[in-house]
Coordinates of C-alpha atoms in Angstrom, one line a residue:
M19 CA -91.3 12.5 -31.0
R20 CA -93.6 12.2 -29.2
G21 CA -94.5 10.9 -25.8
R22 CA -96.5 12.7 -23.2
R23 CA -94.2 15.7 -23.7
W24 CA -93.3 15.3 -27.4
W25 CA -96.6 14.6 -29.1
R26 CA -94.9 13.7 -32.4
F27 CA -91.6 12.4 -31.0
S28 CA -92.4 9.4 -29.0
P29 CA -89.7 7.4 -30.8
V30 CA -90.2 4.0 -29.5
L31 CA -89.5 1.4 -31.3
L32 CA -89.5 -0.7 -33.6
V33 CA -80.8 -5.4 -38.7
A34 CA -78.0 -4.6 -40.0
A35 CA -77.6 -2.5 -43.2
L36 CA -78.5 -4.0 -46.5
G37 CA -75.2 -3.0 -48.1
G38 CA -74.8 -4.1 -51.7
C39 CA -78.5 -4.5 -52.5
S40 CA -80.1 -2.7 -55.3
A41 CA -82.7 -0.1 -54.6
L42 CA -85.5 -2.4 -55.9
V43 CA -84.4 -5.3 -53.7
A44 CA -84.2 -2.9 -50.7
R45 CA -87.7 -1.7 -51.3
R46 CA -89.1 -5.2 -51.5
D47 CA -87.3 -6.3 -48.3
A48 CA -88.7 -3.2 -46.6
D49 CA -92.2 -4.1 -47.6
R50 CA -91.8 -7.5 -45.8
A51 CA -89.9 -6.2 -42.7
D52 CA -91.2 -5.7 -39.2
F53 CA -90.5 -2.1 -38.3
F54 CA -92.2 -2.0 -34.9
P55 CA -91.9 -5.4 -33.1
L56 CA -92.3 -4.2 -29.5
T57 CA -90.6 -7.3 -28.1
P58 CA -90.6 -7.5 -24.3
Q59 CA -87.5 -6.1 -22.4
S60 CA -86.1 -4.4 -25.6
H61 CA -84.5 -1.1 -24.9
W62 CA -83.7 2.1 -26.9
E63 CA -81.8 5.2 -26.0
Y64 CA -82.0 8.4 -28.1
V65 CA -80.2 11.8 -28.1
V66 CA -82.6 14.7 -28.4
S67 CA -81.1 17.9 -29.8
D68 CA -82.2 21.3 -31.1
G69 CA -81.8 22.4 -34.7
H70 CA -78.2 23.5 -34.1
G71 CA -77.2 20.0 -33.1
S72 CA -76.5 20.8 -29.4
Q73 CA -77.6 18.0 -27.1
R74 CA -80.4 18.8 -24.7
F75 CA -81.4 15.5 -23.1
R76 CA -81.7 11.8 -23.6
F77 CA -84.9 9.8 -24.2
L78 CA -85.1 6.1 -23.1
A79 CA -87.7 3.5 -23.8
T80 CA -88.1 0.0 -22.5
V81 CA -90.9 -2.6 -23.4
R82 CA -92.3 -4.2 -20.2
Q83 CA -92.3 -7.9 -20.0
N84 CA -96.0 -8.6 -19.4
P85 CA -98.7 -7.8 -22.0
F86 CA -101.6 -5.6 -21.1
V87 CA -105.3 -5.8 -22.1
D88 CA -107.1 -2.5 -22.0
P89 CA -110.7 -2.1 -20.8
D90 CA -112.0 -2.6 -24.4
G91 CA -110.2 -5.9 -24.6
R92 CA -107.5 -4.7 -27.0
P93 CA -104.0 -6.4 -26.7
C94 CA -101.5 -3.8 -25.7
R95 CA -97.8 -3.4 -24.8
V96 CA -96.6 -1.1 -22.1
V97 CA -93.5 1.0 -23.0
D98 CA -91.8 2.8 -20.1
E99 CA -90.4 6.1 -21.2
R100 CA -87.9 8.3 -19.3
Y101 CA -86.5 11.8 -20.1
T102 CA -83.2 12.7 -18.5
D103 CA -84.0 16.5 -18.6
I104 CA -86.8 15.9 -16.1
S105 CA -85.6 13.0 -14.0
A106 CA -83.9 9.7 -15.0
E107 CA -86.0 8.0 -12.3
E108 CA -89.4 9.3 -13.4
T109 CA -91.2 6.7 -15.6
V110 CA -93.9 7.6 -18.1
P111 CA -96.0 4.6 -19.3
V112 CA -97.3 4.6 -22.8
L113 CA -99.7 1.9 -24.1
Y114 CA -99.4 0.6 -27.7
C115 CA -102.7 -1.1 -28.6
V116 CA -103.7 -2.9 -31.8
E117 CA -107.0 -2.3 -33.6
G118 CA -108.1 -2.1 -37.2
G119 CA -104.6 -2.7 -38.6
F120 CA -103.0 0.2 -36.7
L121 CA -101.1 0.8 -33.5
H122 CA -102.8 3.3 -31.3
R123 CA -101.1 5.0 -28.3
V124 CA -102.7 5.7 -24.9
M125 CA -100.7 8.4 -23.0
S126 CA -103.1 9.3 -20.2
L127 CA -101.8 6.6 -17.7
E128 CA -99.4 6.9 -14.8
Y129 CA -98.0 4.5 -12.2
R130 CA -99.4 4.4 -8.7
G131 CA -97.2 1.9 -7.1
E132 CA -97.1 -0.9 -9.7
Q133 CA -100.6 -0.3 -10.9
L134 CA -101.5 1.7 -14.1
Q135 CA -104.2 4.2 -13.5
D136 CA -105.8 6.9 -15.8
N137 CA -104.8 10.5 -15.0
G138 CA -108.0 11.9 -16.5
L139 CA -106.4 13.9 -19.3
R140 CA -107.6 11.5 -22.1
S141 CA -104.3 11.8 -23.9
G142 CA -103.8 9.4 -26.9
E143 CA -103.0 9.0 -30.5
L144 CA -105.2 7.2 -33.0
K145 CA -103.5 5.5 -36.0
F146 CA -99.9 6.1 -34.8
L147 CA -98.5 3.6 -37.2
P148 CA -99.8 0.7 -39.4
T149 CA -99.1 -2.7 -37.9
H150 CA -97.5 -3.6 -41.2
L151 CA -95.7 -0.5 -42.4
T152 CA -95.2 -0.5 -46.2
R153 CA -94.0 2.0 -48.8
D154 CA -96.4 4.4 -50.6
S155 CA -99.0 4.3 -47.9
T156 CA -101.0 7.4 -46.7
W157 CA -103.2 7.6 -43.6
Q158 CA -104.6 10.1 -41.2
G159 CA -104.0 10.2 -37.5
F160 CA -105.3 12.2 -34.6
T161 CA -103.7 13.1 -31.3
N162 CA -105.7 14.2 -28.2
A163 CA -102.8 15.9 -26.3
Y164 CA -105.2 16.6 -23.4
R165 CA -108.8 17.3 -22.6
L166 CA -109.9 19.1 -19.5
P167 CA -113.1 18.5 -17.5
D168 CA -114.7 21.5 -19.0
G169 CA -114.3 20.1 -22.5
S170 CA -111.4 22.3 -23.6
G171 CA -108.1 20.8 -24.8
Y172 CA -105.4 20.6 -27.3
V173 CA -105.3 18.3 -30.4
V174 CA -103.1 17.5 -33.4
E175 CA -104.3 16.4 -36.8
Q176 CA -101.8 14.4 -38.7
L177 CA -101.4 13.3 -42.3
H178 CA -98.8 10.6 -42.8
H179 CA -97.1 9.2 -45.9
S180 CA -94.6 6.4 -46.1
T181 CA -91.8 5.7 -48.6
A182 CA -88.9 3.3 -48.9
A183 CA -85.7 5.3 -48.1
T184 CA -83.0 4.8 -50.7
E185 CA -80.2 6.1 -48.6
Q186 CA -78.6 4.7 -45.5
V187 CA -79.4 6.6 -42.3
S188 CA -76.4 7.5 -40.1
V189 CA -76.9 8.1 -36.4
P190 CA -74.7 7.5 -33.3
A191 CA -75.9 3.9 -33.1
G192 CA -74.6 3.1 -36.6
R193 CA -75.6 3.1 -40.2
F194 CA -78.9 1.6 -41.2
G195 CA -80.2 0.5 -44.6
G196 CA -83.5 -0.6 -45.9
C197 CA -85.3 2.0 -43.8
M198 CA -88.9 3.1 -44.2
R199 CA -89.4 6.9 -44.1
V200 CA -92.7 8.4 -42.8
D201 CA -93.4 12.1 -43.5
T202 CA -96.0 13.8 -41.5
T203 CA -97.8 17.1 -41.6
A204 CA -99.1 17.9 -38.1
V205 CA -101.6 20.7 -37.4
H206 CA -101.8 21.7 -33.8
Y207 CA -104.7 23.7 -32.3
A208 CA -106.7 24.3 -29.1
L209 CA -110.3 23.4 -28.5
S210 CA -113.0 25.4 -26.7
P211 CA -115.2 23.8 -24.0
E212 CA -117.7 23.4 -26.8
G213 CA -115.2 21.4 -28.8
E214 CA -114.6 24.1 -31.4
P215 CA -111.1 25.1 -32.7
V216 CA -109.9 28.3 -31.1
G217 CA -106.8 30.5 -31.6
K218 CA -103.9 30.1 -34.0
R219 CA -103.2 26.8 -35.8
V220 CA -99.5 25.8 -35.9
T221 CA -98.2 23.4 -38.4
F222 CA -95.0 21.3 -38.1
Y223 CA -93.5 18.8 -40.4
Y224 CA -91.8 15.5 -39.4
A225 CA -89.6 12.9 -41.0
D226 CA -89.2 9.6 -39.3
W227 CA -86.8 6.8 -40.4
Y228 CA -87.6 3.2 -39.2
A229 CA -85.0 0.5 -39.6
P230 CA -86.1 -3.1 -40.2
G231 CA -85.9 -5.2 -37.0
I232 CA -84.7 -2.1 -35.0
G233 CA -87.4 0.5 -35.0
L234 CA -87.2 4.3 -35.1
V235 CA -83.6 5.5 -35.7
K236 CA -84.1 9.1 -36.5
T237 CA -86.7 11.9 -36.4
E238 CA -86.5 15.5 -37.7
Q239 CA -89.0 18.2 -36.9
R240 CA -89.2 21.3 -39.2
N241 CA -91.2 24.4 -39.4
A242 CA -93.0 26.0 -42.4
Q243 CA -89.7 27.6 -43.5
S244 CA -88.0 24.1 -43.6
E245 CA -85.8 24.9 -40.6
V246 CA -84.8 22.0 -38.4
L247 CA -86.3 22.6 -35.0
A248 CA -85.4 19.4 -33.2
M249 CA -83.8 16.0 -33.9
I250 CA -83.9 12.6 -32.3
E251 CA -81.2 10.1 -33.1
L252 CA -80.8 6.5 -31.9
D253 CA -77.7 6.2 -29.7
R254 CA -77.8 2.6 -28.5
Y255 CA -80.3 -0.3 -28.4
D256 CA -80.8 -3.8 -27.2
I257 CA -83.4 -5.8 -29.1
I258 CA -84.6 -8.9 -27.2
G259 CA -85.6 -11.7 -29.5
G260 CA -87.2 -15.1 -29.0
E261 CA -90.8 -14.0 -29.0
A262 CA -93.3 -13.5 -31.8
P263 CA -93.8 -9.9 -32.8
F264 CA -96.7 -8.0 -31.1
R265 CA -99.8 -7.8 -33.3

């Protein structure tokens, strides 16, 4: 969705359905809502399946208690990710940092004991999501999947557009109203050691639904033929309150 292994799927994060509200009221509420609070110790579990709906594995994400300040002085939150198809015990840390009105993700870190250290791949995503997600917004993002010492690598260019979803979103965790939908066109391609695009470009299309006060509840990945290739759905969650949202 999007973590180290799923460059557009890292589904972390972000209450109840708005039942009975008009579409206009729902859109206004969505514009004021917090769709990505990153409150410490909050936890999300997702089911990841292929286009035919068969379960492949589970994705788990937990916000660590203590904040983190990166070398540039940016305030960040550490989200521990786990994928049950690899190992339920292996933890992948992802930093969410705030700068210029956007959340940016740093994905080139790993745990060595209790310390976070860079693995040298320079993986990260610029402009993952606005800090205040509103309807009818368009922005460009960029993901550096990895960059090798010789300069070669793999990148993803993204064009995002957000709208207020008028329908309720039904997933295993329940039905959610007042969601914000983010549609993304993602162009994947390799880079030569000189930093020039090489080889074939591959385009995928993503739709993400974020519920107010909850976070990401559903993601669909499609190809150019509009076939669903993968889906992520929220299965259970535990949102810990009592602390101001991360900004």
